[in-house]
XYZ file of C-alpha atoms in Angstrom:
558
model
C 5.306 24.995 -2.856
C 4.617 24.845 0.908
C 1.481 22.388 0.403
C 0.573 20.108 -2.577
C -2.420 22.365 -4.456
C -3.953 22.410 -7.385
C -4.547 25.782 -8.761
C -1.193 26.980 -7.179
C 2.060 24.862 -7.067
C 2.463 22.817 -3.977
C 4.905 21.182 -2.168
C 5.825 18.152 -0.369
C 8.171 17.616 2.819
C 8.327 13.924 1.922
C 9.938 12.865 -0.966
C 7.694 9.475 -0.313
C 4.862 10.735 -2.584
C 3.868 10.058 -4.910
C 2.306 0.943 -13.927
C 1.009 -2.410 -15.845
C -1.012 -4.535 -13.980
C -0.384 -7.922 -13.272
C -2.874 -10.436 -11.313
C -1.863 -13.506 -9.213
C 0.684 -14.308 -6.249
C 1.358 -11.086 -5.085
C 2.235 -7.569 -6.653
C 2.532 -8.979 -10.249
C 3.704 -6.238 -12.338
C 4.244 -5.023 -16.545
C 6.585 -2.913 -18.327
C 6.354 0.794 -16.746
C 3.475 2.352 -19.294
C 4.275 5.242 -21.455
C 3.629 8.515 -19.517
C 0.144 10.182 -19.946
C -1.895 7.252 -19.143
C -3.303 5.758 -16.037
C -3.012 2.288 -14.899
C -6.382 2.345 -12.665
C -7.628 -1.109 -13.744
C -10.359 -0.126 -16.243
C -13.865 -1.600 -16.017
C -17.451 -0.801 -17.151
C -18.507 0.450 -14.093
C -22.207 -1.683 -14.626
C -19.676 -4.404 -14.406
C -18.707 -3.473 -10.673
C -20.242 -4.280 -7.863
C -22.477 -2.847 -6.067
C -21.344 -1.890 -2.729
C -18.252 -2.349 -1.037
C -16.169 -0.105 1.207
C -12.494 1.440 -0.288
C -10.394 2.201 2.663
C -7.542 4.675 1.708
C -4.622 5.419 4.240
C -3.724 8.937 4.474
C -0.548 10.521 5.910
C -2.996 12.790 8.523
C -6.674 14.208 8.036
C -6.504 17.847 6.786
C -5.638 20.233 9.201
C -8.854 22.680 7.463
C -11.358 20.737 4.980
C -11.356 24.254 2.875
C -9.090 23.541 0.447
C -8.856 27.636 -0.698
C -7.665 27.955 2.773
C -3.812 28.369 3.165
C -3.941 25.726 5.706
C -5.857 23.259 3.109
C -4.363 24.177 0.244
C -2.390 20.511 0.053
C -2.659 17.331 -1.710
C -4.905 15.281 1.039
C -7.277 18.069 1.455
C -7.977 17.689 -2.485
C -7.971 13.702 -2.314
C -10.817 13.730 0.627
C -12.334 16.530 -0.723
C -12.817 15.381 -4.341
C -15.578 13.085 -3.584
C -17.109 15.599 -2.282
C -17.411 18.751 -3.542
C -18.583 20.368 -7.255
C -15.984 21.630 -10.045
C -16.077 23.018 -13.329
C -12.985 20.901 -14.829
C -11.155 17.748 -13.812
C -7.463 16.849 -14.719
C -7.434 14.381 -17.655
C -4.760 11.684 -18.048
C -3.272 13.354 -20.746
C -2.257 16.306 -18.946
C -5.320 18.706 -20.099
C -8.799 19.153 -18.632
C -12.236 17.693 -19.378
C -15.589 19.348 -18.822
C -17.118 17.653 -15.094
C -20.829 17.558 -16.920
C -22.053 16.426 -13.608
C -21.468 19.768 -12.363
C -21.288 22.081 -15.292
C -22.544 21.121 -19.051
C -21.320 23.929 -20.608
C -18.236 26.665 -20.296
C -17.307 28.179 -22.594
C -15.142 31.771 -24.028
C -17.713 34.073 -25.365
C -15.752 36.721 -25.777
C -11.780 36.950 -25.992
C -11.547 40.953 -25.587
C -13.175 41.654 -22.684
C -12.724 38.152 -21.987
C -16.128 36.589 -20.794
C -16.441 32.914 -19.905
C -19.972 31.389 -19.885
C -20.574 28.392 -17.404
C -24.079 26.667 -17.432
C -24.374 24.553 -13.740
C -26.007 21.214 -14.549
C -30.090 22.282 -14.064
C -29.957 19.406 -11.321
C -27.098 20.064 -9.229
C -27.549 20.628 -5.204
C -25.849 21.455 -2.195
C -26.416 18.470 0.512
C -28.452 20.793 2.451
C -31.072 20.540 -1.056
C -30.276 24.408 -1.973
C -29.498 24.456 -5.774
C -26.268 25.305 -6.769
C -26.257 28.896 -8.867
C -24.227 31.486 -9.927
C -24.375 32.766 -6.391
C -22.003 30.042 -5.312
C -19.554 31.035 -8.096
C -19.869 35.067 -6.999
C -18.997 34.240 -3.681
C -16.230 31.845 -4.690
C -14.514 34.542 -6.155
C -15.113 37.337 -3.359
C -13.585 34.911 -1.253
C -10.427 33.701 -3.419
C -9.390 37.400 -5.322
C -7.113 38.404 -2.113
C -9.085 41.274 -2.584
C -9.891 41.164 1.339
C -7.130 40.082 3.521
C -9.182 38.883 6.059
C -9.835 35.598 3.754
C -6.739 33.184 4.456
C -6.791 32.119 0.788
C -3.889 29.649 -0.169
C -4.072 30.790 -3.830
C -5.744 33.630 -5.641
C -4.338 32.512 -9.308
C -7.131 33.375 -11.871
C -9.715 34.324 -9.123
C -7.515 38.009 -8.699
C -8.328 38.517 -12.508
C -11.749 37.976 -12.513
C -13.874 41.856 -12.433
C -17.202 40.499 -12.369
C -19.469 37.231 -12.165
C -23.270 38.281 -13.075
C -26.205 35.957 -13.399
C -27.273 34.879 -16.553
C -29.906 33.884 -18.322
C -31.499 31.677 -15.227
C -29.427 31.165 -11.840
C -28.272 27.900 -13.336
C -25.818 30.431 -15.860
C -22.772 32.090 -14.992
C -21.227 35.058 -16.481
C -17.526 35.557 -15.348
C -15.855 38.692 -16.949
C -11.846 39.053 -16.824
C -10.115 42.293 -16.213
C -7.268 41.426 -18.215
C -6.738 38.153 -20.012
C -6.394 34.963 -18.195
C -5.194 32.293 -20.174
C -5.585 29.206 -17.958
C -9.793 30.157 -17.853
C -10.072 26.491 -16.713
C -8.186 26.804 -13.756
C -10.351 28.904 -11.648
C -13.746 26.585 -9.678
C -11.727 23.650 -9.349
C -13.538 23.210 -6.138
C -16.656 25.159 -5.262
C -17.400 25.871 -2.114
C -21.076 27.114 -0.966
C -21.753 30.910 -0.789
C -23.129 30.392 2.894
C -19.038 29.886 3.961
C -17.518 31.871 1.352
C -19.569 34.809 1.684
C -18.238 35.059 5.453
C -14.138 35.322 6.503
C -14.901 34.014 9.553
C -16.969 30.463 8.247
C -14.186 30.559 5.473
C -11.365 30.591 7.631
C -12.409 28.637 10.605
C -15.913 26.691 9.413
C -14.255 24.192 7.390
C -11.350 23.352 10.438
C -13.398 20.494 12.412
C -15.193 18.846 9.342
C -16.364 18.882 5.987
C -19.493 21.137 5.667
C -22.053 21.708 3.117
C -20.619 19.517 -0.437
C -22.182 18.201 -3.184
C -21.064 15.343 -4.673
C -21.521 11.740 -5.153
C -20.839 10.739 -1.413
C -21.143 12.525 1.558
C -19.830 12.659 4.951
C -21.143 10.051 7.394
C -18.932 9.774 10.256
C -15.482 11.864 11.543
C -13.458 9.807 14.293
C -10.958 12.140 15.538
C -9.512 9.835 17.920
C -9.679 6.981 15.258
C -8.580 9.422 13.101
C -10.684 8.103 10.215
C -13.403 9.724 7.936
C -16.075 7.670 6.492
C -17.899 8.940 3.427
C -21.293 7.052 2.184
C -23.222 8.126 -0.856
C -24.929 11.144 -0.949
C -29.109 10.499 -1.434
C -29.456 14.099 -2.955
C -26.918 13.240 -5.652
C -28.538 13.458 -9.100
C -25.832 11.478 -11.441
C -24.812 8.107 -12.452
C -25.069 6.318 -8.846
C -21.932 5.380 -7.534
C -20.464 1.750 -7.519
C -19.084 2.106 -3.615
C -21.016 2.223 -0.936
C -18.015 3.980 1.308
C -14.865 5.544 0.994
C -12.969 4.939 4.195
C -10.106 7.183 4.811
C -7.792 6.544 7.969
C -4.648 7.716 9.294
C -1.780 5.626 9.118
C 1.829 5.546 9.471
C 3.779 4.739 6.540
C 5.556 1.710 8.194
C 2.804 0.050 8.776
C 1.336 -0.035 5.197
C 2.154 -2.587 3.880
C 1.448 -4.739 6.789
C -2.215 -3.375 6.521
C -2.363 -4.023 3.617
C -1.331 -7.619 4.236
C -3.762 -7.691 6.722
C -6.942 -6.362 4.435
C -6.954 -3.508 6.725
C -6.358 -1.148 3.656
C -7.039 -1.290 0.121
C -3.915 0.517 -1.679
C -1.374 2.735 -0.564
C 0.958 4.886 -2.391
C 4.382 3.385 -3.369
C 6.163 6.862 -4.147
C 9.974 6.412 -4.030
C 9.802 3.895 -1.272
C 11.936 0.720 -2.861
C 10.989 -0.881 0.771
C 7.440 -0.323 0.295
C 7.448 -1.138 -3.340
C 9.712 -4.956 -2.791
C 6.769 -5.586 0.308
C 4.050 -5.444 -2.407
C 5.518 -7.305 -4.814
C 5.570 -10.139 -1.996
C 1.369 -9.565 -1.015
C -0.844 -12.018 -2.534
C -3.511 -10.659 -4.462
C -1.884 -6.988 -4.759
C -1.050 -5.354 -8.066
C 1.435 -2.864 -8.583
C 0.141 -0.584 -10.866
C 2.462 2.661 -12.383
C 2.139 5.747 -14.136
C 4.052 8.667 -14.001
C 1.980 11.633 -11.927
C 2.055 15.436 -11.833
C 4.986 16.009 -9.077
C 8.487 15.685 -8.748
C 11.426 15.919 -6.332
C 13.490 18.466 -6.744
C 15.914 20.600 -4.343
C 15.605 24.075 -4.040
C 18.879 26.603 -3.715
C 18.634 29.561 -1.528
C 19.965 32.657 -2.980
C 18.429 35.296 -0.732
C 20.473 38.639 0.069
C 23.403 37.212 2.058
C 22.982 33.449 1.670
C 26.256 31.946 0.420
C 24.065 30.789 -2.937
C 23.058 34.505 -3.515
C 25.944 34.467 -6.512
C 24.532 33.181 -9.310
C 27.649 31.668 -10.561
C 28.304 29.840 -7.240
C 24.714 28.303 -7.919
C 25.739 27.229 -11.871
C 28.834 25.756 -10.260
C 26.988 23.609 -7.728
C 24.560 22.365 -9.803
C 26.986 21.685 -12.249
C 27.876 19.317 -10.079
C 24.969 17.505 -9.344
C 24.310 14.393 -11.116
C 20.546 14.023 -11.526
C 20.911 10.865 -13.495
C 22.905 9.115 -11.071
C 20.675 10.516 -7.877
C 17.053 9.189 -10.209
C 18.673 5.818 -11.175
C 19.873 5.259 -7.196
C 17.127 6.180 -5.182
C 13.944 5.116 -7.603
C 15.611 2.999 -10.394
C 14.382 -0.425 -8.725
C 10.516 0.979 -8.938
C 11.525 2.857 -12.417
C 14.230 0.967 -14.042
C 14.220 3.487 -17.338
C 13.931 6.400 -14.828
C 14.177 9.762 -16.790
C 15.503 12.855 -14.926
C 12.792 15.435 -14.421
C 14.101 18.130 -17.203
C 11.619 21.074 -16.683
C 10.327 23.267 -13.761
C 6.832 23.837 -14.937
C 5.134 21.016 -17.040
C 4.273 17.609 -15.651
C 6.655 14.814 -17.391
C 4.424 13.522 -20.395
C 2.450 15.882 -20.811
C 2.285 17.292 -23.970
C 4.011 20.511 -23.185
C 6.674 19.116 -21.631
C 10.263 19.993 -22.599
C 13.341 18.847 -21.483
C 15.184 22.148 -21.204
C 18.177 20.568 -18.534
C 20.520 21.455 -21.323
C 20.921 25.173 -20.097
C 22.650 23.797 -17.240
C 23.822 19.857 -17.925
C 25.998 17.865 -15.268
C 29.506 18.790 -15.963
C 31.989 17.872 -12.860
C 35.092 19.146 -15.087
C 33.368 22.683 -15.844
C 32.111 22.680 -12.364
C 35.693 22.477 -11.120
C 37.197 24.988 -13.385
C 34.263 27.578 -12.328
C 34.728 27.193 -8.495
C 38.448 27.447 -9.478
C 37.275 30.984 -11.409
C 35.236 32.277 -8.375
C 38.440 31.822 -5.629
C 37.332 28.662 -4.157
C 40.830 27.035 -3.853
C 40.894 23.055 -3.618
C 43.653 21.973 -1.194
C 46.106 20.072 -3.335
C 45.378 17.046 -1.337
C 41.608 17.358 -1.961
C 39.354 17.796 0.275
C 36.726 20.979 0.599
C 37.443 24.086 -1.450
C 38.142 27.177 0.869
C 38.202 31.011 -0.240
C 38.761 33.878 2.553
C 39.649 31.525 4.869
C 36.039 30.153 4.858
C 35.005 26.622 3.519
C 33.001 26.040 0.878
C 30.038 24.713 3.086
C 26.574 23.804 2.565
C 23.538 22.809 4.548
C 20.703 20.685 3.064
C 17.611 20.559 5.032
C 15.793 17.420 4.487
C 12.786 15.881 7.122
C 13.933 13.395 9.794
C 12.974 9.770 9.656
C 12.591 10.137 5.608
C 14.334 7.523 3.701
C 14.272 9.237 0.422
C 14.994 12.762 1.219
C 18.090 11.413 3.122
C 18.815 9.030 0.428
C 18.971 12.222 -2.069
C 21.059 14.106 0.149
C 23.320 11.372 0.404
C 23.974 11.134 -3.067
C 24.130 14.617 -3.313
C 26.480 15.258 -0.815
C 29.165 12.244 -2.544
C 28.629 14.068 -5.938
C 29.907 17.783 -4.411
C 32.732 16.476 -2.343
C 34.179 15.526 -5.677
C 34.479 18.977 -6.766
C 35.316 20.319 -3.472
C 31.991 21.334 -2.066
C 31.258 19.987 1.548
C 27.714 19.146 2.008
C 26.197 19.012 5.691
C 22.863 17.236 6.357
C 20.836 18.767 8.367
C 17.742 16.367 9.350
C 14.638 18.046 11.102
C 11.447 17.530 12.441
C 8.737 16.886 9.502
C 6.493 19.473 11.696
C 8.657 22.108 11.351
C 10.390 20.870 8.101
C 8.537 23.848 6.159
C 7.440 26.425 9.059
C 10.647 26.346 10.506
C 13.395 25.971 7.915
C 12.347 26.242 4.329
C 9.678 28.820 4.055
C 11.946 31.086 6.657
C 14.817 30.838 4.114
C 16.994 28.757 7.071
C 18.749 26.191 4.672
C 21.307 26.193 1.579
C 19.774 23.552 -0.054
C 16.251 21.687 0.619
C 14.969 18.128 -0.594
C 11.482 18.159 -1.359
C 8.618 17.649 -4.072
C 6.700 19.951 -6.190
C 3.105 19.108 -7.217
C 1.419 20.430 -10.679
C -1.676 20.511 -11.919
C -3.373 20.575 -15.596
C -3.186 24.287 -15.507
C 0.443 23.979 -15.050
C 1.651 27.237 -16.738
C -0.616 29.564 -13.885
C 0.111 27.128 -11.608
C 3.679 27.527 -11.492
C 3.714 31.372 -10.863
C 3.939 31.756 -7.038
C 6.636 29.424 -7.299
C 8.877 31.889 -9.283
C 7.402 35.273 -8.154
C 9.570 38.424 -7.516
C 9.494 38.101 -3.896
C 8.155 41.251 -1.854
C 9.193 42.027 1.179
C 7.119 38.904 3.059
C 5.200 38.461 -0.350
C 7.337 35.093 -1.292
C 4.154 33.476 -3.067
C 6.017 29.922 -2.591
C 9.527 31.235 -3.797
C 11.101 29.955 -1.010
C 14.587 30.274 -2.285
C 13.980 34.250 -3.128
C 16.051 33.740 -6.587
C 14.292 35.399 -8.895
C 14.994 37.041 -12.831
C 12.655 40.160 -14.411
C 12.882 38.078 -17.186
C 10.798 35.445 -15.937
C 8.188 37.885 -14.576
C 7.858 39.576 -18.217
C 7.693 35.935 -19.764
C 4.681 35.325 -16.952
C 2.842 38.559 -17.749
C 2.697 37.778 -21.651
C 1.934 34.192 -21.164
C -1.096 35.074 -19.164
C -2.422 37.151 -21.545
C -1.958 34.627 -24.403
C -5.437 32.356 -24.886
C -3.623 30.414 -27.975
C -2.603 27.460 -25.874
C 0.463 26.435 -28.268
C 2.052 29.963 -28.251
C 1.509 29.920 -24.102
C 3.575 26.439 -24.192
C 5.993 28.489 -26.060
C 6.543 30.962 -23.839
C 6.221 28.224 -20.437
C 9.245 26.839 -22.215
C 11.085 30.387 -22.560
C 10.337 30.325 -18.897
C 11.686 27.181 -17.674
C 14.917 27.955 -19.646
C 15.467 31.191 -18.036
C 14.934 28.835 -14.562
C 17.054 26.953 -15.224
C 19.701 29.596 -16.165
C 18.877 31.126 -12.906
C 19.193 27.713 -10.996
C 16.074 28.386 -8.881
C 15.882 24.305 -7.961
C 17.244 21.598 -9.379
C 14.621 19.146 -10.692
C 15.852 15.739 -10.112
C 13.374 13.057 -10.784
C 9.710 12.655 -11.829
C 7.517 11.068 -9.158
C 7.017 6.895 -9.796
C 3.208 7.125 -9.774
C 3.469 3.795 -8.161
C 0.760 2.108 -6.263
C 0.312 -1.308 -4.089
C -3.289 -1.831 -5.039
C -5.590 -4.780 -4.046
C -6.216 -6.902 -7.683
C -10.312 -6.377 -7.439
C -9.991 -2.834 -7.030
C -11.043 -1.282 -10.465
C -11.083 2.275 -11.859
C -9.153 3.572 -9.341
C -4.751 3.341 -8.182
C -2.428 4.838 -10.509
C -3.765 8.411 -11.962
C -1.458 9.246 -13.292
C -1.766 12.838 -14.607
C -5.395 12.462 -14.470
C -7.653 13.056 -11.088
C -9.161 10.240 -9.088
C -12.058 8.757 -10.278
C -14.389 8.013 -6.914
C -17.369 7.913 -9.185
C -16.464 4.864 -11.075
C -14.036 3.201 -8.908
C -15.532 -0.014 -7.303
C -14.773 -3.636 -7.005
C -14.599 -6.610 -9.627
C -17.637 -9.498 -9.297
């Protein structure tokens, strides 16, 4: 995952990503909820008032407001871009996907063999510039996202690649999109449309997005872009043709994550995302009229081994003995068990914890320090009798973990990490670099051992996950970073594709994950908290959970 996507697996440098809510004195908190649900402060959005601005910190503004671009394929380019731009299906809080009927009131599979989805685009839906929105847009969306022309930049071409055809319909308002081999995840693809008039173009797709927002359509629009504030401002959108939205702004600014919660303090900022931070989490406990509000979202940290040709971690039983090794319990419970206290380690590579296909599958490869030492003793690594780091060749058994500088919870992980190995003889070195070149520089490159960071899922989570675990080709990676990869796994991929009945698909996702775990590919360590410092009035919006945000319906309490 080099960026946090949706219709490909994403990552996150900062393990700082991303539960009852409580009213009073100051971050008032329940029991963690069950996973699968949100904790978003429900209201009847009539209820709401009307009005009101929601200002929403973000790490940086995106780098390119397309988020099919490689360079805006990440989580904040989906957050921003949300509220304003069309989509087929949203991400439910149960893990699955719900029909966006202000976009599209129908889609459905009319045929399974060739495999034929019909979409029907609301008859009132427009681009800000008034143009309706047609099957055109969803032609063009496709042309732009199949990688059939490299000259598009696309971040992901899941779904899109196996599309053949997308014809009109019965009226421009219909959408014929025929398959040229099965697809399984149907729902993925047109997560966010873009408009024909960039995708049509490699030049408007690639570079016409990079300043600003362009042509959307949804229920706010862009009103003003401060690039020296570093703030975008969205107000509603006058040619929007639903349920009128409860805000009258969305207010998203750049800030730095030690100075949320004294923003927040200040009414500067609405919310901000806890994530793993126990700092950031005890400060809004202490905030008067701040809720912190939980539920377990679609990501998780996780650190990925390098077994490229001639990295150390290239044998596969080196990589079983190391991980071995690795308490995930005891690395969950330390770094997030005063946010989680019940904190469950993450136990599969592809589906979101609580969701419904989840499987905890950690049992192919379970902590074991006493079989870890007996297999390092079985592959030469000698252990001085004193202790101390295991040595074969005359070489030490060294490793480097990459993590980003100035991040309290990668290091904290690594930390951890590094005490667990040292008791079995493996030396651990911590190698902290700059969050700008934490990715470009280190982990796509293949320049670590080990590397700290988070994964990001979506609610087509089996298609999702493929560029993660790709057979890597030549500089064809996909997002396999650590260039470990089984035939197995790319057989298991192929027939789950293919396979439209959703329960035998979660059967073979499972197969997968077992085989990944076999393989030690990364070590999934902990689900993400989900946690949120959220200001009490806020309602319909904070912890999504597995769901999507909601900037409809979100608005403020009377």
């Amino acid at each position: 995952m080099t960026r946090l996507g949706k219709i490909g697996l994403v990552t996150v440098a900062a393990a700082l990503l991303l539960a009852g809510c409580g009213g009073g004195g100051g971050g008032a908190r329940l029991a963690t909820p069950p996973p699968g649900n949100q904790d978003i402060n429900p209201h009847d959005p009539a209820t709401l008032r009307d009005g009101g601005d929601l200002r929403i910190p973000l790490d940086n503004l995106p780098v390119n407001y397309n988020y099919s671009h490689i360079d805006g394929h990440e989580e904040q380019t989906h957050e921003v871009m949300s509220a304003l731009m069309p989509r087929a299906f949203k991400d439910a809080p149960d893990g699955g996907v719900v029909l966006d009927t202000d976009f599209v009131t129908a889609a459905e599979l009319v045929s399974p063999s060739p495999q034929v989805v019909h979409y029907h685009i609301n008859d009132k839906a427009v681009w800000s510039t008034g143009r309706p929105i047609t099957w055109d847009d969803f032609a063009a969306q496709v042309t732009a996202n199949s990688g059939a022309n490299p000259a598009y930049l696309v971040g992901d071409t899941t779904g899109y690649r196996d599309i053949a055809k997308v014809e009109r319909g019965a009226s421009d308002k219909d959408v014929l999109v025929t398959f040229a081999r099965p697809f399984s995840e149907w729902q993925g693809p047109f997560y966010g449309l873009y408009p024909k008039e960039t995708d049509s173009d490699p030049k408007a797709f690639n570079t016409g997005w990079v300043q600003s927002p362009q042509v959307t359509a949804g229920p706010f629009k862009v009103g003003t872009l401060d690039q020296t504030a570093k703030t975008l401002t969205l107000v509603r959108n006058e040619r929007w043709w639903g349920e009128k939205p409860r805000l009258a702004r969305v207010i998203f600014t750049v800030t730095d994550r030690n100075a949320l919660a004294d923003r927040l303090a200040n009414n500067e900022i609405d919310l901000y995302e806890i994530g793993s931070s126990v700092d950031l989490f005890r400060r809004a406990q202490t905030i008067p009229g701040v809720q912190v509000r939980e539920a377990t979202p679609k990501q998780f940290t996780q650190i990925t081994l390098n077994g490229s040709p001639g990295a150390i971690l290239s044998d596969l039983k080196l990589r079983q003995a190391v991980a071995r090794g690795i308490n995930r319990a005891e690395i969950a419970q330390k770094v997030i068990g005063p946010i989680v206290p019940k904190v469950v380690p993450m136990g599969n590579h592809i589906y979101p914890y609580g969701a419904k296909d989840y499987r905890d599958n950690s049992d192919v490869l379970p902590y074991d320090q006493a079989e870890a030492n007996r297999e390092l003793d079985a592959l030469g690594w000698a252990r001085p009798a004193a202790g101390g780091v295991r040595a074969k060749g005359g070489k030490q058994l060294s490793l480097r973990i990459v993590v980003p500088a100035g991040n309290p919870i990668s290091d904290a992980v690594a930390k951890v990490t590094l005490n667990q190995l040292a008791q079995v003889g493996v030396q651990l070195v911590i190698n902290a670099v700059p969050v700008n070149q934490f990715f470009s520089g280190f982990v796509n490159t293949g320049n670590f051992d080990l590397a700290a960071y988070q994964y990001v899922s979506s609610s087509a989570a089996f298609s999702n996950s493929v560029n993660v675990f790709q057979e890597p080709k030549g500089t064809d990676l996909g997002i396999n970073f650590g260039r470990i990869y089984d035939p197995r796994i790319g057989a298991l991929y192929a027939q789950g594709l293919a396979e439209l009945d959703d329960a035998k698909r979660a059967a073979i996702g499972n197969q997968v994950d077992r085989v990944i775990w076999e393989e030690v590919h990364d070590i999934p360590i902990y689900p993400g908290t989900g946690a949120w410092a959220v200001r009490a009035t806020v309602a319909n919006f904070g912890a999504k959970g597995l769901g999507d945000f909601d900037f409809l319906h979100a608005g403020f309490t009377q």
